[in-house]
Amino acid sequence: MAMHTVRLSPATQLHGGISSNLSPSNRKPNNSIVRYGCGSSKRFRIVTVLASLRENDANGRDNSVRAMEVKKIFEDSPLLPKPLSSNQLTESVSNGSRVRVAYQGVRGAYSESAAEKAYPNCEAVPCEEFDTAFEAVERWLVDRAVLPIENSLGGSIHRNYDLLLRHNLHIVGEVKLAVRHCLLANHGVNIEDLRRVLSHPQALAQCENTLTKLGLVREAVDDTAGAAKQIAFENLNDAAAVASEKAAKIYGLNIVAKDIQDDCDNVTRFLMLAREPIIPGTNRLFKTSIVFSLEEGPGVLFKALAVFALRQINLTKIESRPLRKHPLRASGGLKYFDYLFYVDFEASMADEVAQNALRHLEEFATFLRVLGSYPVDTTML
Ligand SMILES: O=C(O)C(=O)C[C@]1(C(=O)O)C=C[C@@H](O)C=C1
């Protein structure tokens, strides 16, 4: 059987470095995580079956039968872990060896790459939802979470701003990842055959110009790699996924177009979250993230931001979100929207100047919380 017909090769595509499987069917009765070595015979069985499927395809076999077979093989595979869902959170435990890092999405998602960049040699643990990743850390199932917070083209990931406040984790670091999107389709599908494109809404927004030029109908899914997986599993021939080159390899898809984001400098910033804060230092460039709310009144936000300007502290990000518990406030018979302000500033909480700024802010803030003080990611992308 000629190996070149197999698009999912064993070493790079099926195993891919994840050694735990969190799906209930693969969990040991004592709730510890089942591990699989690189030489798993099941892995080779899967590759062999895929190879024979490809060969059958070449002989003109029914595509829907093939799609069902491929789906079954992937679902049975212990090598592609199923993401954690909220109701599984009580069922697995951290084994204390490598750092276990939760991310949202499935294998091949940009968030997985960010987790691996933030914690080299970590065990990246896929989670279905952002919320699940937060909870996985809170319940000691994993050690850290790495979650996207903003993108240079698409803007803020609002959901994670809201969750930062709803949960009690601390920001212990940030990591920036260059995001280079590809258009992925099944082999044999040409760009002219495409009608639809599936991806994470952020990824779709980052490729707005290309997708508009191609006239593709956008369909939002949970993550970019999940879109690639769906294209492969369902053997779709009118749809493509916006996803990474890594996802193309994992799910055996063809790269129809590369670098389709609207700007070559497309960067997503991720936050590293932990149960305990790190001790802020002054030995390197630090950033501090805070959230606060203010009284209603003329110039109040101006005054709040002035506490930093007066001390020459540089602000790197400001975001406002509705204050959900009190979305409206009344003043003089009028109703105003009520907000939370998230601010990142370039100073360590170990700096007296930062402590003074926050003391000053407390004088008129109705609520203030420090989300974390952590080293700035200064790596060039
Ligand atoms: O869908 C993925 O692959 C993700 O990791 C999520 C996500 C995001 O939420 O912004 C991360 C990076 C890119 O900006 C696009 C999508």
Short mmCIF file of C-alpha atoms and ligand atoms in Angstrom, two decimals:
data_model
loop_
_atom_site.label_atom_id
_atom_site.label_comp_id
_atom_site.label_asym_id
_atom_site.label_seq_id
_atom_site.Cartn_x
_atom_site.Cartn_y
_atom_site.Cartn_z
CA MET A 1 0.00 0.00 0.00
CA ALA A 2 1.59 3.31 -1.05
CA MET A 3 2.00 5.63 1.97
CA HIS A 4 1.78 8.76 -0.15
CA THR A 5 -1.95 8.19 -0.52
CA VAL A 6 -2.37 8.56 3.27
CA ARG A 7 -2.93 12.15 4.28
CA LEU A 8 -2.88 11.46 8.00
CA SER A 9 0.59 10.23 8.81
CA PRO A 10 1.12 8.61 12.22
CA ALA A 11 3.85 10.70 13.76
CA THR A 12 2.77 14.20 12.91
CA GLN A 13 -0.95 13.97 12.58
CA LEU A 14 -2.59 11.43 14.78
CA HIS A 15 -0.44 11.45 17.85
CA GLY A 16 0.54 15.11 17.91
CA GLY A 17 1.91 15.12 21.47
CA ILE A 18 -1.29 14.83 23.51
CA SER A 19 -1.03 11.86 25.79
CA SER A 20 -4.20 12.00 27.83
CA ASN A 21 -7.73 11.17 26.91
CA LEU A 22 -10.41 12.73 29.06
CA SER A 23 -13.42 11.11 27.50
CA PRO A 24 -15.40 9.01 30.00
CA SER A 25 -15.03 5.79 28.00
CA ASN A 26 -11.25 6.00 28.27
CA ARG A 27 -11.03 6.88 31.91
CA LYS A 28 -9.74 4.35 34.44
CA PRO A 29 -12.18 3.46 37.23
CA ASN A 30 -10.00 5.26 39.78
CA ASN A 31 -10.40 8.44 37.73
CA SER A 32 -6.72 8.75 36.84
CA ILE A 33 -5.89 9.74 33.27
CA VAL A 34 -5.21 6.96 30.79
CA ARG A 35 -1.94 7.46 28.91
CA TYR A 36 -0.94 6.14 25.51
CA GLY A 37 2.63 5.68 24.35
CA CYS A 38 3.89 6.70 20.90
CA GLY A 39 3.98 3.11 19.75
CA SER A 40 0.26 2.44 20.32
CA SER A 41 -0.80 -0.37 18.01
CA LYS A 42 -4.24 1.22 17.76
CA ARG A 43 -2.64 4.27 16.17
CA PHE A 44 -1.11 2.15 13.45
CA ARG A 45 -4.39 0.34 12.95
CA ILE A 46 -6.08 3.70 12.36
CA VAL A 47 -3.47 4.79 9.86
CA THR A 48 -3.72 1.52 8.02
CA VAL A 49 -7.50 1.73 7.85
CA LEU A 50 -7.29 5.34 6.61
CA ALA A 51 -4.83 4.24 3.97
CA SER A 52 -7.18 1.54 2.77
CA LEU A 53 -10.07 4.02 2.74
CA ARG A 54 -8.05 6.32 0.52
CA GLU A 55 -7.29 3.44 -1.79
CA ASN A 56 -10.99 2.57 -1.98
CA ASP A 57 -11.76 6.21 -2.77
CA ALA A 58 -9.45 6.04 -5.73
CA ASN A 59 -11.65 3.17 -6.95
CA GLY A 60 -14.71 5.43 -6.85
CA ARG A 61 -16.39 4.19 -3.65
CA ASP A 62 -19.43 6.00 -2.20
CA ASN A 63 -18.25 9.14 -0.37
CA SER A 64 -20.89 9.05 2.37
CA VAL A 65 -19.87 5.52 3.38
CA ARG A 66 -16.27 6.68 3.55
CA ALA A 67 -17.20 9.74 5.61
CA MET A 68 -19.03 7.59 8.17
CA GLU A 69 -16.11 5.21 8.43
CA VAL A 70 -13.61 8.04 8.92
CA LYS A 71 -15.85 9.65 11.56
CA LYS A 72 -16.12 6.37 13.47
CA ILE A 73 -12.35 5.88 13.41
CA PHE A 74 -11.72 9.37 14.78
CA GLU A 75 -14.39 8.96 17.46
CA ASP A 76 -12.91 5.67 18.61
CA SER A 77 -9.36 6.99 18.58
CA PRO A 78 -7.74 7.36 22.00
CA LEU A 79 -5.22 9.67 20.35
CA LEU A 80 -7.49 12.63 19.73
CA PRO A 81 -8.83 13.60 23.16
CA LYS A 82 -12.41 14.80 23.39
CA PRO A 83 -12.70 18.27 24.93
CA LEU A 84 -13.75 18.51 28.57
CA SER A 85 -17.34 19.53 29.06
CA SER A 86 -18.70 21.12 32.23
CA ASN A 87 -20.42 17.97 33.48
CA GLN A 88 -17.15 15.99 33.24
CA LEU A 89 -15.28 18.35 35.50
CA THR A 90 -15.73 16.27 38.63
CA GLU A 91 -14.49 13.09 37.00
CA SER A 92 -10.79 13.49 36.33
CA VAL A 93 -7.82 14.50 38.42
CA SER A 94 -4.48 16.17 37.83
CA ASN A 95 -1.66 13.62 38.07
CA GLY A 96 0.97 16.15 39.07
CA SER A 97 3.63 15.34 36.46
CA ARG A 98 3.81 17.76 33.50
CA VAL A 99 2.07 21.13 33.79
CA ARG A 100 -1.49 20.58 32.59
CA VAL A 101 -2.86 23.54 30.71
CA ALA A 102 -6.53 23.95 29.75
CA TYR A 103 -7.45 25.67 26.49
CA GLN A 104 -10.72 26.09 24.62
CA GLY A 105 -11.15 24.15 21.41
CA VAL A 106 -9.95 20.89 19.93
CA ARG A 107 -6.50 19.76 18.82
CA GLY A 108 -5.01 22.11 16.25
CA ALA A 109 -6.70 25.25 17.65
CA TYR A 110 -4.57 28.38 17.94
CA SER A 111 -5.25 28.28 21.67
CA GLU A 112 -3.44 24.93 21.87
CA SER A 113 -0.40 26.51 20.20
CA ALA A 114 -0.62 29.44 22.62
CA ALA A 115 -0.73 27.02 25.59
CA GLU A 116 2.35 25.23 24.26
CA LYS A 117 4.14 28.54 23.69
CA ALA A 118 3.30 29.75 27.20
CA TYR A 119 4.25 26.45 28.85
CA PRO A 120 6.68 24.51 26.65
CA ASN A 121 6.41 20.77 27.15
CA CYS A 122 3.04 21.13 28.91
CA GLU A 123 0.15 18.75 28.55
CA ALA A 124 -2.44 20.83 26.70
CA VAL A 125 -5.96 19.83 27.75
CA PRO A 126 -8.80 20.72 25.36
CA CYS A 127 -12.04 22.13 26.83
CA GLU A 128 -15.36 22.68 25.12
CA GLU A 129 -16.04 26.12 26.59
CA PHE A 130 -14.03 29.01 28.03
CA ASP A 131 -16.03 28.54 31.23
CA THR A 132 -14.90 24.90 31.44
CA ALA A 133 -11.26 25.95 31.21
CA PHE A 134 -11.72 28.39 34.12
CA GLU A 135 -13.47 25.72 36.18
CA ALA A 136 -10.87 23.09 35.36
CA VAL A 137 -8.22 25.29 37.03
CA GLU A 138 -10.45 26.17 39.98
CA ARG A 139 -11.15 22.51 40.66
CA TRP A 140 -7.46 21.50 40.43
CA LEU A 141 -8.05 19.33 37.36
CA VAL A 142 -5.39 21.29 35.53
CA ASP A 143 -2.70 23.70 36.68
CA ARG A 144 -3.25 26.61 34.30
CA ALA A 145 -5.56 27.92 31.59
CA VAL A 146 -4.47 29.87 28.53
CA LEU A 147 -7.31 31.85 26.96
CA PRO A 148 -7.52 34.48 24.18
CA ILE A 149 -8.33 38.01 25.30
CA GLU A 150 -7.80 40.21 22.25
CA ASN A 151 -6.78 40.13 18.63
CA SER A 152 -5.07 42.88 16.66
CA LEU A 153 -7.68 42.72 13.87
CA GLY A 154 -10.84 41.36 15.49
CA GLY A 155 -10.62 43.16 18.87
CA SER A 156 -11.55 41.90 22.32
CA ILE A 157 -12.86 38.47 23.25
CA HIS A 158 -15.64 39.85 25.47
CA ARG A 159 -16.66 36.53 26.91
CA ASN A 160 -13.29 36.12 28.59
CA TYR A 161 -13.42 39.64 30.05
CA ASP A 162 -16.73 38.71 31.66
CA LEU A 163 -15.42 35.37 32.91
CA LEU A 164 -12.35 36.95 34.50
CA LEU A 165 -14.67 38.70 36.89
CA ARG A 166 -17.04 35.80 37.42
CA HIS A 167 -14.20 33.46 38.43
CA ASN A 168 -11.45 33.85 40.98
CA LEU A 169 -8.35 33.08 38.93
CA HIS A 170 -5.30 35.32 38.67
CA ILE A 171 -3.55 36.47 35.53
CA VAL A 172 0.03 35.21 35.84
CA GLY A 173 1.29 35.95 32.34
CA GLU A 174 0.46 36.79 28.77
CA VAL A 175 1.52 35.24 25.49
CA LYS A 176 1.21 36.69 22.01
CA LEU A 177 0.74 34.41 19.04
CA ALA A 178 1.04 35.31 15.36
CA VAL A 179 -2.13 33.95 13.76
CA ARG A 180 -1.77 32.95 10.12
CA HIS A 181 -4.99 31.60 8.72
CA CYS A 182 -5.35 29.08 5.90
CA LEU A 183 -8.38 28.03 3.90
CA LEU A 184 -8.68 24.26 4.30
CA ALA A 185 -10.77 21.85 2.23
CA ASN A 186 -10.93 18.17 1.49
CA HIS A 187 -8.53 16.87 -1.14
CA GLY A 188 -9.95 17.22 -4.63
CA VAL A 189 -12.07 20.27 -3.68
CA ASN A 190 -11.08 23.42 -5.58
CA ILE A 191 -11.57 27.02 -4.51
CA GLU A 192 -14.29 27.42 -7.21
CA ASP A 193 -16.30 24.54 -5.63
CA LEU A 194 -16.62 26.38 -2.33
CA ARG A 195 -19.91 27.97 -1.22
CA ARG A 196 -19.51 28.05 2.58
CA VAL A 197 -16.79 28.71 5.09
CA LEU A 198 -16.78 27.45 8.70
CA SER A 199 -14.71 28.89 11.55
CA HIS A 200 -14.58 30.63 14.88
CA PRO A 201 -16.29 34.07 14.60
CA GLN A 202 -12.99 35.81 15.47
CA ALA A 203 -11.18 33.98 12.69
CA LEU A 204 -13.97 34.79 10.20
CA ALA A 205 -13.73 38.47 11.21
CA GLN A 206 -9.95 38.43 10.76
CA CYS A 207 -10.35 37.20 7.16
CA GLU A 208 -13.29 39.46 6.24
CA ASN A 209 -11.72 40.82 3.01
CA THR A 210 -10.69 37.46 1.53
CA LEU A 211 -13.98 35.77 2.41
CA THR A 212 -15.98 38.64 0.89
CA LYS A 213 -13.91 38.47 -2.32
CA LEU A 214 -14.58 34.73 -2.53
CA GLY A 215 -18.31 35.31 -1.85
CA LEU A 216 -18.46 32.56 0.78
CA VAL A 217 -21.33 32.21 3.26
CA ARG A 218 -19.91 32.35 6.80
CA GLU A 219 -20.88 29.73 9.40
CA ALA A 220 -19.69 30.22 12.98
CA VAL A 221 -18.46 27.23 14.99
CA ASP A 222 -16.72 26.87 18.36
CA ASP A 223 -13.11 26.97 17.18
CA THR A 224 -11.02 26.96 14.02
CA ALA A 225 -9.76 23.40 14.43
CA GLY A 226 -13.32 22.22 15.16
CA ALA A 227 -14.28 23.63 11.76
CA ALA A 228 -11.45 21.68 10.09
CA LYS A 229 -12.50 18.52 11.92
CA GLN A 230 -16.11 18.93 10.73
CA ILE A 231 -15.03 19.42 7.09
CA ALA A 232 -13.00 16.21 7.29
CA PHE A 233 -15.52 14.11 9.27
CA GLU A 234 -18.48 15.06 7.13
CA ASN A 235 -16.39 14.92 3.96
CA LEU A 236 -17.91 18.24 2.83
CA ASN A 237 -17.13 19.29 -0.70
CA ASP A 238 -18.78 22.71 -0.84
CA ALA A 239 -17.27 24.07 2.39
CA ALA A 240 -13.84 25.11 3.68
CA ALA A 241 -12.51 25.93 7.14
CA VAL A 242 -10.49 28.94 8.22
CA ALA A 243 -7.89 27.31 10.44
CA SER A 244 -4.18 26.72 10.99
CA GLU A 245 -1.65 24.74 9.00
CA LYS A 246 -1.39 22.48 12.06
CA ALA A 247 -5.15 21.73 11.83
CA ALA A 248 -4.70 20.84 8.12
CA LYS A 249 -2.12 18.21 9.11
CA ILE A 250 -4.12 16.78 12.00
CA TYR A 251 -7.37 16.39 10.05
CA GLY A 252 -5.79 15.50 6.69
CA LEU A 253 -7.05 18.54 4.78
CA ASN A 254 -5.63 20.36 1.78
CA ILE A 255 -4.45 23.99 2.13
CA VAL A 256 -6.38 25.82 -0.61
CA ALA A 257 -5.04 29.27 0.35
CA LYS A 258 -2.49 30.54 2.87
CA ASP A 259 -2.21 33.79 4.86
CA ILE A 260 -5.79 34.84 4.19
CA GLN A 261 -6.04 37.19 7.22
CA ASP A 262 -6.70 40.85 6.37
CA ASP A 263 -3.30 41.96 7.62
CA CYS A 264 -0.08 39.97 7.76
CA ASP A 265 0.46 41.27 11.32
CA ASN A 266 -2.37 39.33 12.89
CA VAL A 267 -1.64 38.71 16.55
CA THR A 268 -3.80 37.26 19.33
CA ARG A 269 -2.94 37.96 22.95
CA PHE A 270 -3.68 35.16 25.41
CA LEU A 271 -3.79 35.31 29.20
CA MET A 272 -2.19 32.68 31.42
CA LEU A 273 -4.44 32.01 34.42
CA ALA A 274 -3.70 30.29 37.73
CA ARG A 275 -5.25 29.72 41.16
CA GLU A 276 -2.53 31.77 42.89
CA PRO A 277 -1.11 35.13 41.83
CA ILE A 278 2.60 35.45 41.11
CA ILE A 279 4.70 37.74 43.26
CA PRO A 280 5.19 40.85 41.12
CA GLY A 281 8.77 41.88 40.50
CA THR A 282 10.61 44.94 39.25
CA ASN A 283 13.43 43.08 37.52
CA ARG A 284 11.68 43.15 34.14
CA LEU A 285 8.80 44.89 32.38
CA PHE A 286 5.54 44.12 34.19
CA LYS A 287 1.94 44.83 33.34
CA THR A 288 -1.02 45.00 35.73
CA SER A 289 -4.65 44.30 34.80
CA ILE A 290 -7.45 45.78 36.87
CA VAL A 291 -11.23 46.10 36.66
CA PHE A 292 -13.29 48.86 38.28
CA SER A 293 -16.65 50.62 38.22
CA LEU A 294 -17.34 54.30 38.81
CA GLU A 295 -20.03 56.65 40.05
CA GLU A 296 -22.05 58.44 37.40
CA GLY A 297 -21.03 62.07 36.83
CA PRO A 298 -19.20 64.45 34.53
CA GLY A 299 -15.51 63.65 34.02
CA VAL A 300 -15.42 60.62 36.34
CA LEU A 301 -13.77 58.37 33.79
CA PHE A 302 -11.37 61.18 32.94
CA LYS A 303 -10.41 61.43 36.62
CA ALA A 304 -9.99 57.65 36.88
CA LEU A 305 -7.60 57.55 33.96
CA ALA A 306 -5.77 60.62 35.20
CA VAL A 307 -4.45 58.67 38.22
CA PHE A 308 -2.19 56.87 35.75
CA ALA A 309 -1.38 59.87 33.52
CA LEU A 310 -0.33 61.94 36.56
CA ARG A 311 2.26 59.27 37.40
CA GLN A 312 3.51 58.70 33.83
CA ILE A 313 2.06 55.17 33.80
CA ASN A 314 1.33 53.97 30.30
CA LEU A 315 -2.06 52.33 29.65
CA THR A 316 -1.97 49.52 27.07
CA LYS A 317 -5.64 48.53 26.96
CA ILE A 318 -9.04 49.78 28.06
CA GLU A 319 -12.25 47.86 27.63
CA SER A 320 -15.74 48.51 28.96
CA ARG A 321 -18.36 45.86 29.62
CA PRO A 322 -21.91 46.12 30.93
CA LEU A 323 -22.18 45.72 34.69
CA ARG A 324 -24.56 42.80 34.61
CA LYS A 325 -25.77 42.91 38.21
CA HIS A 326 -26.72 46.57 37.85
CA PRO A 327 -26.95 47.12 34.10
CA LEU A 328 -28.71 50.46 34.59
CA ARG A 329 -28.40 53.23 37.16
CA ALA A 330 -30.77 56.10 37.75
CA SER A 331 -29.56 59.65 38.26
CA GLY A 332 -31.88 62.66 38.43
CA GLY A 333 -34.74 60.64 36.96
CA LEU A 334 -32.64 59.53 33.97
CA LYS A 335 -31.45 55.98 33.41
CA TYR A 336 -27.84 55.38 32.33
CA PHE A 337 -26.06 52.21 31.30
CA ASP A 338 -23.64 51.05 33.96
CA TYR A 339 -20.18 49.78 33.08
CA LEU A 340 -17.15 47.91 34.30
CA PHE A 341 -13.82 49.23 33.02
CA TYR A 342 -10.94 46.84 32.39
CA VAL A 343 -7.57 48.57 32.22
CA ASP A 344 -4.06 47.20 31.60
CA PHE A 345 -1.20 49.46 32.61
CA GLU A 346 2.55 49.11 32.31
CA ALA A 347 3.78 48.88 35.89
CA SER A 348 4.28 46.19 38.48
CA MET A 349 2.23 46.08 41.68
CA ALA A 350 5.64 45.97 43.36
CA ASP A 351 6.19 49.59 42.16
CA GLU A 352 5.17 52.21 44.70
CA VAL A 353 3.93 54.41 41.89
CA ALA A 354 1.41 51.72 40.84
CA GLN A 355 0.25 51.24 44.44
CA ASN A 356 -0.26 55.02 44.78
CA ALA A 357 -2.22 55.14 41.52
CA LEU A 358 -4.59 52.42 42.74
CA ARG A 359 -4.99 54.07 46.15
CA HIS A 360 -5.94 57.25 44.32
CA LEU A 361 -8.38 55.37 42.07
CA GLU A 362 -10.03 53.77 45.13
CA GLU A 363 -11.08 57.26 46.25
CA PHE A 364 -13.77 57.40 43.59
CA ALA A 365 -14.14 53.82 42.28
CA THR A 366 -17.24 52.02 43.51
CA PHE A 367 -15.46 48.69 42.97
CA LEU A 368 -11.83 47.76 42.20
CA ARG A 369 -10.12 44.39 41.70
CA VAL A 370 -6.56 43.62 40.62
CA LEU A 371 -6.76 40.73 38.15
CA GLY A 372 -3.01 40.17 38.03
CA SER A 373 0.43 41.72 37.80
CA TYR A 374 2.63 39.78 35.38
CA PRO A 375 5.60 40.00 33.01
CA VAL A 376 4.93 41.58 29.61
CA ASP A 377 5.43 39.23 26.66
CA THR A 378 8.15 41.11 24.80
CA THR A 379 8.95 38.39 22.26
CA MET A 380 9.12 39.62 18.67
CA LEU A 381 6.62 37.86 16.44
O1 LIG B 1 -10.47 28.87 17.30
C1 LIG B 1 -9.28 28.83 17.67
O2 LIG B 1 -8.41 28.18 17.07
C2 LIG B 1 -8.90 29.57 18.86
O3 LIG B 1 -7.90 29.26 19.46
C3 LIG B 1 -9.75 30.73 19.27
C4 LIG B 1 -9.28 32.06 18.68
C5 LIG B 1 -10.02 33.25 19.39
O4 LIG B 1 -10.86 33.06 20.23
O5 LIG B 1 -9.68 34.39 19.04
C6 LIG B 1 -7.83 32.23 18.95
C7 LIG B 1 -7.02 32.82 18.06
C8 LIG B 1 -7.52 33.40 16.81
O6 LIG B 1 -7.68 34.77 17.06
C9 LIG B 1 -8.83 32.84 16.40
C10 LIG B 1 -9.60 32.16 17.27
#
